[in-house]
């Protein structure tokens, strides 16, 4: 069964060491996402049109809202990996550029000796579970180097056009608003499409074209984020959180959480460590 | 001027809007925002982007008054009716001013601290913000300002040209001010350089790189206004008062600025005049006013006041108000007396 050895939340986002032995279905994050292989079974991350190997030579970079799934061969041993979810604003505030939020040029990151050393140092700090000032510095350096590597030989043109496209249709904008307001109910795409005056297929196509993910994946991301927030910053039971999010049972919520986040919600709550500044609103 | 004050927190990047608003709300532990802009912005893309930027757990209320003198009262009333801890003001500069006034008033009255997050549009930040930030009892103009050039992408060339000239005028007039503020002088030159280079190119083709330059120039112009508003800024204010209408500041400045500069440029020392003239593409034309006039003529902007609906009578009324307000006693102390109406007709 997949488990977490360490999870840390901070102003940077989230960093975790996971031992994964099962596939994580297609999902997306609002953060920039980096996955580094540490040990065990080699695996891969699948995108819509390609797959990227995850092994001791290659890591994977995933841009915000880019759909992807984690694949591991069935009946294999688990894969130990360092997983980062980086808030674009944190990266931007530390980075010298004012041109792009955390959008990677490509998904594949070749693990150079320098990158490997940074990955090991970061993993060690995470597993030691100590609050070390160096953590953010090493983390930023690792992400910066990966980010720059993904843009080598890649044209930047067109990236912002895509970003700008996200909000250009008022019906998609309206649907986003409805989703944000009705996160706690099991909204179905059919009724969402109706509410914005489109047929289901047209809505699906338009939403995917503008946001990069399907409405279902978008809603799943919102629910996962909400669940993580409640698990870490409230005393609510897993059953209560499941109920608030519209799941019919704790079991179905656990299945949803495990297949989207990678580990069970109770396991996540047990392992995660939260810096004061990660959820200042509650702390 | 002995007090130099720049107390601003600014997020500046392409596409930073959503992340910056979400981050400011999280970082400050805010949970009850009031979205504020003018009525015309209610269904705009910018309004939807700001709604989207709020964390899902947060429900925002909204206040979209008609942008007139009553707007601060409407916003303050909305603030008193709920227990808001944030105002997110976006769009026209005057709406940002109205929101700031309402936040200050409500904060003083209720004793509660209300954060103000400001998202400027094409017009940029209010000129009065930096001018007021120098006063000893002024706090930060806003808790945070979010400058995202993508919010200006696609705006028509005519409106862009008007906003560009507004920015240019603010920077140029800061260079004429006799207030001693070396950082503001440098910022004004930097803003001028950006707007002079980017604005003509934007008339041919829209580009995010150029939009970023204009927004950066706009931020520089706002910071340079620490030295106080210049004559064209005051002329716009006087015209608003005289006509009782909103005036297109960029258009007014496009018409009036070459004349103002022709009137003032001999007050500048030769090095400064040469430096400013050299920023324009037609620097060989000689005088700063001639270079400026040539620059403005290539832009799709009106050439005279009747074209923007301002009659000669309204113009004279505004100039008289300007004269009475004591323009020459303030930062433009070197400015000679404003000509009498008969001289003006010439």
XYZ file of C-alpha atoms in Angstrom:
629
model
C 0.000 0.000 0.000
C 1.305 3.463 -0.893
C 2.450 5.542 2.046
C 4.104 8.840 2.887
C 7.401 8.953 4.739
C 7.341 12.705 5.094
C 5.100 15.559 4.002
C 5.906 19.194 4.619
C 3.695 22.187 3.875
C 5.231 25.646 3.724
C 4.988 28.976 1.961
C 6.595 27.233 -1.025
C 3.756 24.718 -1.330
C 4.227 21.046 -0.444
C 7.169 18.650 -0.434
C 6.813 14.939 0.238
C 8.633 11.660 0.166
C 6.186 9.011 -1.026
C 6.495 5.257 -1.360
C 4.090 4.515 -4.189
C 3.040 1.056 -5.266
C -0.068 1.867 -7.260
C -1.139 4.030 -10.149
C -2.445 7.538 -9.495
C -5.190 8.342 -11.994
C -5.142 11.349 -14.313
C -5.230 14.485 -12.217
C -3.789 18.015 -12.130
C -2.497 20.567 -9.623
C -2.607 24.329 -9.565
C 1.033 24.205 -8.451
C 4.109 23.429 -10.515
C 4.944 19.784 -9.844
C 8.275 17.933 -9.860
C 8.820 14.234 -9.264
C 12.268 12.767 -8.558
C 12.969 9.044 -8.424
C 14.873 8.011 -5.296
C 14.815 4.220 -5.110
C 12.853 1.044 -5.864
C 10.739 0.318 -8.925
C 11.324 2.572 -11.903
C 8.060 4.062 -13.108
C 6.667 6.731 -15.434
C 4.397 9.742 -15.635
C 1.918 9.745 -18.506
C 0.673 12.852 -20.243
C -1.999 13.117 -22.921
C 0.369 12.555 -25.794
C 3.476 11.023 -24.257
C 5.051 9.288 -21.297
C 8.113 10.326 -19.313
C 10.368 7.861 -17.550
C 10.982 8.279 -13.844
C 14.294 6.689 -12.939
C 17.761 7.576 -11.709
C 18.508 9.402 -14.968
C 15.282 11.314 -15.522
C 12.859 13.306 -13.404
C 9.519 14.738 -14.442
C 8.260 18.350 -14.419
C 4.549 19.097 -14.647
C 3.206 22.609 -15.240
C 0.222 23.963 -13.290
C -3.047 22.452 -14.521
C -1.313 19.952 -16.783
C -3.157 16.605 -16.629
C -0.943 13.620 -15.831
C -1.011 10.203 -14.189
C 1.562 8.210 -12.262
C 2.139 4.716 -13.660
C 3.876 1.829 -11.976
C 4.000 -1.726 -13.344
C 1.386 -3.947 -11.670
C 2.572 -6.354 -8.990
C 5.928 -4.604 -8.751
C 7.760 -3.297 -5.706
C 7.113 0.285 -4.676
C 8.782 3.406 -6.037
C 10.335 5.814 -3.537
C 10.184 9.365 -4.818
C 10.544 12.981 -3.819
C 7.482 14.927 -4.909
C 7.271 18.721 -4.961
C 4.197 20.919 -5.463
C 5.490 24.464 -5.863
C 3.312 27.554 -5.647
C 4.054 29.649 -8.752
C 3.987 32.880 -6.743
C 6.698 31.581 -4.397
C 8.891 30.702 -7.342
C 8.169 34.008 -9.045
C 8.951 36.057 -5.947
C 12.351 34.428 -5.678
C 13.117 34.286 -9.368
C 14.811 37.065 -11.363
C 12.285 36.845 -14.206
C 8.913 38.573 -14.361
C 7.864 36.827 -17.539
C 6.386 33.497 -16.614
C 4.656 31.833 -13.760
C 5.932 28.311 -13.118
C 5.336 26.855 -16.600
C 7.898 24.266 -17.621
C 9.197 24.185 -21.183
C 9.069 20.368 -21.375
C 8.258 17.532 -19.008
C 11.532 15.663 -19.016
C 14.374 16.709 -16.694
C 17.737 14.999 -17.055
C 19.192 14.380 -13.610
C 22.666 15.928 -13.646
C 25.105 15.270 -10.779
C 24.330 18.758 -9.396
C 20.593 18.133 -9.497
C 21.068 14.707 -7.943
C 22.993 16.210 -5.053
C 20.290 18.814 -4.437
C 17.597 16.109 -4.525
C 19.474 14.036 -1.956
C 20.052 16.993 0.360
C 16.416 18.008 0.162
C 15.203 14.445 0.791
C 17.493 14.157 3.751
C 16.157 17.397 5.261
C 12.610 16.213 4.700
C 13.161 12.826 6.282
C 15.021 14.338 9.236
C 11.912 16.424 9.697
C 13.886 19.330 11.014
C 13.096 22.937 10.390
C 16.260 23.986 8.662
C 16.648 27.452 7.174
C 18.513 25.928 4.274
C 15.435 23.999 3.134
C 13.886 26.829 1.123
C 17.232 27.800 -0.402
C 18.004 24.278 -1.576
C 14.445 23.836 -2.775
C 14.549 27.019 -4.822
C 17.919 26.159 -6.324
C 16.662 22.727 -7.327
C 13.527 24.100 -8.956
C 15.366 26.923 -10.668
C 17.844 24.544 -12.256
C 15.089 22.179 -13.366
C 13.001 25.075 -14.704
C 15.907 26.452 -16.717
C 16.776 23.030 -18.078
C 13.223 22.507 -19.352
C 13.459 25.742 -21.366
C 16.746 24.921 -23.077
C 16.054 24.716 -26.802
C 12.345 25.416 -26.250
C 10.626 28.446 -27.833
C 8.761 30.513 -25.278
C 6.382 31.957 -27.851
C 2.811 30.851 -27.508
C 2.926 29.957 -23.844
C 1.327 33.162 -22.688
C -1.185 33.018 -25.500
C -2.365 29.758 -23.996
C -2.440 31.273 -20.520
C -4.439 34.215 -21.802
C -6.907 31.938 -23.545
C -7.928 30.518 -20.172
C -10.330 33.297 -19.337
C -11.439 34.489 -22.717
C -14.846 32.753 -22.846
C -17.466 34.085 -20.448
C -19.205 30.688 -20.245
C -16.053 29.004 -19.000
C -15.564 31.865 -16.559
C -19.107 31.380 -15.310
C -18.603 27.645 -14.943
C -15.458 28.249 -12.864
C -17.448 30.489 -10.598
C -20.169 27.859 -10.186
C -17.593 25.162 -9.434
C -15.894 27.315 -6.809
C -19.241 27.993 -5.185
C -20.468 24.403 -5.254
C -17.374 22.448 -4.379
C -19.180 20.548 -1.634
C -21.785 18.932 -3.843
C -21.368 16.267 -6.455
C -21.803 18.611 -9.406
C -22.276 16.791 -12.658
C -20.891 18.193 -15.863
C -24.249 17.858 -17.611
C -25.964 20.325 -15.272
C -22.914 22.581 -15.250
C -23.041 22.741 -19.053
C -26.752 23.517 -18.904
C -26.203 26.316 -16.400
C -23.768 28.051 -18.737
C -25.946 27.486 -21.790
C -23.907 24.869 -23.625
C -24.333 21.252 -24.634
C -22.250 18.763 -22.662
C -19.801 17.979 -25.521
C -19.380 21.646 -26.438
C -18.831 22.642 -22.810
C -16.339 19.809 -22.337
C -14.378 20.822 -25.426
C -14.411 24.532 -24.634
C -13.416 24.019 -20.993
C -10.584 21.671 -21.925
C -9.347 24.035 -24.606
C -9.262 27.024 -22.250
C -8.254 25.463 -18.942
C -6.138 22.556 -20.184
C -8.056 20.049 -18.063
C -11.541 18.570 -18.214
C -14.210 19.968 -15.869
C -14.089 16.692 -13.919
C -10.361 16.900 -13.300
C -10.725 20.541 -12.342
C -13.420 19.709 -9.796
C -11.372 16.808 -8.442
C -8.431 19.156 -7.917
C -10.586 21.619 -6.012
C -11.925 18.811 -3.815
C -8.448 17.392 -3.161
C -7.169 20.832 -2.150
C -10.144 21.377 0.108
C -9.683 17.952 1.701
C -5.962 18.531 2.318
C -6.702 21.882 3.913
C -9.311 20.394 6.235
C -7.183 17.381 7.111
C -4.281 19.549 8.177
C -5.904 22.572 9.659
C -9.132 21.399 11.240
C -10.165 18.772 13.749
C -12.881 17.449 11.445
C -13.026 13.690 11.151
C -12.372 12.064 7.793
C -16.055 11.089 7.711
C -17.126 14.709 8.199
C -14.781 15.930 5.495
C -16.096 13.236 3.146
C -19.661 14.254 3.874
C -18.968 17.962 3.362
C -17.437 17.234 -0.014
C -20.500 15.288 -1.077
C -19.143 11.735 -0.926
C -21.651 9.046 -0.052
C -19.264 7.310 2.366
C -15.871 7.590 3.981
C -14.734 4.652 1.862
C -15.538 6.374 -1.401
C -13.799 9.542 -0.189
C -10.722 7.499 0.791
C -10.698 5.888 -2.665
C -11.011 9.318 -4.288
C -8.239 10.829 -2.134
C -5.871 7.885 -2.601
C -6.292 7.824 -6.351
C -5.792 11.601 -6.682
C -3.223 12.381 -3.996
C -1.476 9.022 -3.785
C -2.056 8.031 -0.169
C -5.040 7.634 2.155
C -6.397 10.742 3.932
C -5.757 9.419 7.447
C -2.165 8.585 6.459
C -1.747 12.087 5.043
C -2.990 13.663 8.277
C -0.690 11.454 10.362
C 2.496 12.258 8.465
C 2.125 15.851 7.297
C 4.014 18.610 9.009
C 2.882 22.179 8.541
C 5.000 25.314 8.720
C 3.241 28.248 10.339
C 3.143 30.245 7.142
C 1.584 27.579 4.948
C -1.985 28.126 6.118
C -1.746 31.444 7.957
C -5.458 31.977 7.714
C -6.142 29.215 10.187
C -2.955 29.129 12.201
C 11.196 68.256 -0.210
C 13.130 66.469 2.522
C 10.949 63.393 2.910
C 11.336 60.761 0.233
C 8.804 58.006 0.711
C 8.257 54.838 -1.344
C 6.263 52.440 0.776
C 4.727 50.118 -1.783
C 4.345 46.372 -2.042
C 3.948 45.435 -5.693
C 3.548 42.090 -7.455
C 4.652 42.597 -11.046
C 4.663 39.789 -13.600
C 2.776 38.455 -16.593
C -0.165 36.349 -15.467
C 0.578 36.943 -11.772
C -2.920 38.210 -10.937
C -4.543 35.018 -9.682
C -1.513 33.780 -7.785
C -0.811 37.151 -6.189
C -4.363 37.711 -4.952
C -4.575 34.157 -3.574
C -1.174 34.501 -1.958
C -1.929 37.879 -0.349
C -5.186 36.540 1.057
C -3.477 33.457 2.461
C -0.446 35.312 3.784
C -2.522 37.935 5.567
C -5.057 35.435 6.888
C -7.929 37.217 5.184
C -11.301 35.605 4.685
C -13.970 38.206 3.918
C -13.217 40.217 0.776
C -15.312 42.882 -0.905
C -14.660 43.184 -4.641
C -14.876 46.768 -5.821
C -14.895 48.279 -9.275
C -17.069 50.462 -11.445
C -20.423 49.222 -12.734
C -19.098 48.706 -16.270
C -16.599 46.140 -15.000
C -19.189 43.808 -13.470
C -19.095 41.216 -16.259
C -15.575 41.928 -17.455
C -12.884 39.308 -17.875
C -10.829 41.048 -15.197
C -13.696 40.779 -12.697
C -14.008 37.064 -13.427
C -10.282 36.538 -13.120
C -10.344 38.169 -9.694
C -13.325 36.069 -8.583
C -11.456 32.992 -9.765
C -8.310 33.983 -7.851
C -10.035 33.685 -4.498
C -9.477 30.411 -2.635
C -12.601 28.217 -3.022
C -13.408 28.377 0.692
C -13.806 32.163 0.494
C -17.041 33.832 -0.494
C -16.674 37.383 -1.734
C -19.260 40.136 -1.752
C -19.271 42.706 -4.521
C -19.794 46.431 -4.879
C -19.880 47.904 -8.389
C -21.026 51.529 -8.102
C -21.253 53.971 -10.959
C -17.931 55.754 -11.008
C -18.778 59.258 -9.803
C -18.207 61.430 -6.761
C -20.565 59.242 -4.750
C -18.566 56.037 -5.319
C -16.497 56.230 -2.077
C -19.714 56.647 -0.070
C -21.276 53.600 -1.712
C -18.175 51.516 -1.027
C -17.971 52.742 2.585
C -21.645 51.904 3.050
C -21.061 48.392 1.697
C -18.095 48.031 4.064
C -20.210 49.029 7.038
C -22.911 46.534 6.153
C -20.619 43.521 6.388
C -17.628 42.450 8.414
C -15.148 42.651 5.560
C -11.438 42.394 6.195
C -10.294 43.116 2.611
C -11.186 45.303 -0.313
C -9.977 44.115 -3.695
C -10.247 47.171 -5.933
C -9.565 46.879 -9.637
C -9.891 48.743 -12.917
C -9.862 52.528 -13.424
C -7.467 54.602 -11.341
C -10.326 56.719 -9.971
C -11.996 53.587 -8.635
C -8.801 52.668 -6.800
C -8.848 56.132 -5.228
C -12.514 55.732 -4.261
C -11.772 52.349 -2.672
C -8.796 53.745 -0.795
C -10.871 56.625 0.591
C -13.626 54.214 1.669
C -11.159 51.841 3.321
C -9.509 54.665 5.273
C -12.838 56.125 6.334
C -14.289 52.755 7.381
C -11.110 51.768 9.163
C -11.073 54.974 11.183
C -14.750 54.729 11.998
C -14.847 51.064 12.997
C -11.320 50.710 14.346
C -10.934 47.601 12.190
C -7.986 47.162 9.894
C -9.124 46.558 6.339
C -6.564 45.462 3.763
C -6.674 47.040 0.323
C -5.468 44.994 -2.631
C -5.305 47.118 -5.766
C -5.271 45.793 -9.313
C -4.684 48.612 -11.810
C -5.852 48.307 -15.403
C -4.528 50.108 -18.463
C -4.635 53.517 -16.762
C -2.249 52.349 -14.081
C -2.219 53.650 -10.535
C -3.745 56.931 -9.398
C -1.317 59.822 -9.656
C -2.484 61.068 -6.273
C -1.306 57.932 -4.478
C 2.364 58.644 -4.583
C 1.777 62.346 -4.049
C -0.069 61.542 -0.818
C 2.374 58.876 0.322
C 4.830 61.577 1.272
C 2.599 63.079 3.918
C 3.597 62.231 7.443
C 0.313 60.606 8.448
C -0.071 58.526 5.298
C 0.255 54.779 5.563
C 0.968 52.556 2.603
C -1.229 53.495 -0.347
C -2.489 49.932 -0.515
C -1.633 46.744 1.340
C -0.482 45.302 -1.973
C -0.645 46.262 -5.627
C -0.885 43.647 -8.354
C 0.439 44.731 -11.758
C -0.287 42.087 -14.367
C 0.297 43.205 -17.975
C -1.999 40.438 -19.284
C -5.030 42.379 -18.004
C -4.289 45.073 -20.598
C -3.747 42.775 -23.552
C -6.091 43.360 -26.480
C -7.203 46.857 -25.458
C -7.828 49.066 -28.528
C -4.895 51.169 -29.850
C -6.802 54.425 -29.303
C -7.272 53.717 -25.583
C -3.724 52.414 -25.287
C -2.363 55.578 -26.910
C -4.350 57.715 -24.506
C -3.090 55.767 -21.481
C 0.458 55.919 -22.859
C 0.381 59.699 -23.190
C -1.040 59.988 -19.690
C 1.937 57.981 -18.425
C 4.389 59.975 -20.555
C 3.016 63.255 -19.212
C 3.342 62.119 -15.604
C 6.967 61.110 -16.137
C 7.896 64.178 -18.153
C 6.313 66.624 -15.725
C 8.075 64.914 -12.822
C 11.335 65.806 -14.609
C 10.237 69.462 -14.691
C 9.349 69.632 -11.024
C 11.803 71.559 -8.886
C 11.275 69.287 -5.874
C 14.524 67.608 -4.896
C 13.961 63.868 -5.154
C 16.768 62.059 -7.003
C 15.133 58.576 -6.949
C 11.936 59.995 -8.448
C 13.986 61.775 -11.161
C 15.616 58.480 -12.122
C 12.327 56.620 -12.043
C 10.707 59.263 -14.243
C 13.453 58.970 -16.883
C 13.173 55.183 -16.774
C 9.404 55.374 -17.260
C 9.788 57.843 -20.124
C 12.279 55.603 -21.892
C 9.950 52.618 -21.698
C 6.815 54.398 -22.863
C 8.562 56.229 -25.727
C 10.016 52.961 -27.008
C 6.962 50.759 -26.578
C 3.952 52.940 -27.372
C 4.477 53.477 -31.143
C 5.173 49.751 -31.639
C 1.957 48.867 -29.799
C -0.014 50.859 -32.358
C 1.113 48.427 -35.075
C 0.783 45.111 -33.257
C -0.260 43.996 -29.817
C 2.401 42.186 -27.834
C 2.723 41.154 -24.252
C 6.346 42.285 -24.114
C 5.257 45.803 -25.089
C 2.288 45.690 -22.697
C 4.733 44.814 -19.926
C 6.828 47.844 -20.846
C 3.805 50.134 -20.710
C 2.721 48.746 -17.346
C 6.247 49.152 -15.999
C 6.245 52.738 -17.274
C 2.896 53.280 -15.612
C 4.285 52.082 -12.293
C 7.287 54.362 -12.729
C 4.985 57.275 -13.528
C 3.019 56.655 -10.339
C 6.178 56.506 -8.247
C 7.580 59.627 -9.917
C 4.421 61.493 -8.935
C 5.841 61.645 -5.414
C 7.063 65.021 -6.647
C 3.481 66.205 -6.984
C 1.061 66.551 -9.876
C 2.213 68.504 -12.919
C 0.360 71.174 -14.927
C -1.336 68.773 -17.350
C -2.530 66.638 -14.437
C -3.982 69.727 -12.805
C -5.499 70.875 -16.061
C -7.350 67.532 -16.293
C -8.632 67.933 -12.724
C -9.717 71.491 -13.474
C -11.478 70.375 -16.672
C -13.366 67.688 -14.739
C -14.497 70.340 -12.276
C -15.368 72.881 -14.962
C -17.316 70.469 -17.159
C -18.737 68.239 -14.441
C -17.742 65.293 -16.631
C -14.982 62.724 -16.755
C -12.392 63.714 -19.295
C -10.073 61.429 -21.199
C -6.855 62.426 -19.494
C -4.604 61.001 -22.158
C -6.376 62.967 -24.890
C -6.307 66.190 -22.893
C -2.613 65.750 -22.242
C -1.904 64.878 -25.879
C -3.395 68.231 -26.862
C -2.006 70.346 -24.033
C 1.353 68.806 -23.240
C 3.425 70.105 -26.195
C 2.332 73.649 -25.323
C 3.077 73.169 -21.641
C 6.498 71.754 -22.444
C 7.256 74.589 -24.892
C 6.404 76.968 -22.063
C 8.528 75.183 -19.460
C 11.481 73.683 -21.248
C 13.676 76.776 -21.068
C 13.552 76.455 -17.290
C 15.496 73.214 -17.562
C 19.263 73.231 -17.633
C 20.782 72.326 -20.977
C 21.999 68.867 -19.948
C 18.594 67.833 -18.680
C 16.877 69.208 -21.777
C 19.315 67.356 -24.011
C 18.816 64.160 -22.020
C 15.028 64.336 -22.326
C 15.079 65.290 -26.003
C 17.428 62.414 -26.728
C 14.816 59.924 -25.526
C 12.535 60.732 -28.475
C 12.973 59.139 -31.893
C 13.063 62.544 -33.628
C 15.681 64.052 -31.337
C 17.179 65.997 -34.243
C 14.051 68.170 -34.416
C 15.602 70.408 -31.817
C 13.345 71.464 -29.020
C 11.795 69.033 -26.566
C 8.342 70.375 -27.379
C 8.854 69.734 -31.101
C 10.012 66.170 -30.469
C 7.043 65.566 -28.198
C 4.620 67.056 -30.699
C 6.009 64.868 -33.466
C 5.732 61.781 -31.230
C 2.120 62.500 -30.327
C 1.077 63.285 -33.930
C 1.805 59.717 -34.966
C -0.673 58.365 -32.425
C -4.418 57.945 -33.050
C -5.399 60.737 -30.677
C -7.521 63.884 -31.047
C -5.801 67.084 -32.094
C -7.990 69.679 -30.372
C -10.389 70.133 -27.483
C -13.667 70.284 -29.492
C -12.839 66.786 -30.779
C -13.141 65.485 -27.226
C -16.249 67.534 -26.502
C -14.627 70.364 -24.548
C -15.726 73.825 -25.630
C -13.510 76.915 -25.571
C -15.624 78.334 -22.745
C -15.110 75.220 -20.623
C -11.420 75.313 -21.351
C -11.099 78.959 -20.233
C -13.111 78.215 -17.132
C -10.784 75.344 -16.277
C -7.665 77.453 -16.902
C -9.046 80.210 -14.666
C -9.672 77.663 -11.908
C -6.184 76.375 -12.390
C -4.768 79.878 -12.064
C -6.814 80.522 -8.938
C -5.662 77.266 -7.354
C -2.153 78.705 -7.186
C -0.285 76.418 -9.528
C 2.733 78.653 -9.432
C 3.040 78.517 -5.671
C 3.570 74.789 -5.508
C 6.173 72.563 -7.064
C 6.226 74.615 -10.266
C 7.381 77.722 -8.498
C 9.514 78.619 -11.481
C 6.444 78.659 -13.722
C 5.580 82.180 -14.750
C 2.086 83.579 -14.414
C -0.472 81.868 -16.629
C -1.284 84.110 -19.622
C -4.428 86.191 -19.634
C -7.342 84.941 -21.791
C -6.522 87.322 -24.652
C -2.988 86.060 -24.825
C -4.230 82.483 -24.646
C -6.341 82.867 -27.776
C -3.140 83.548 -29.603
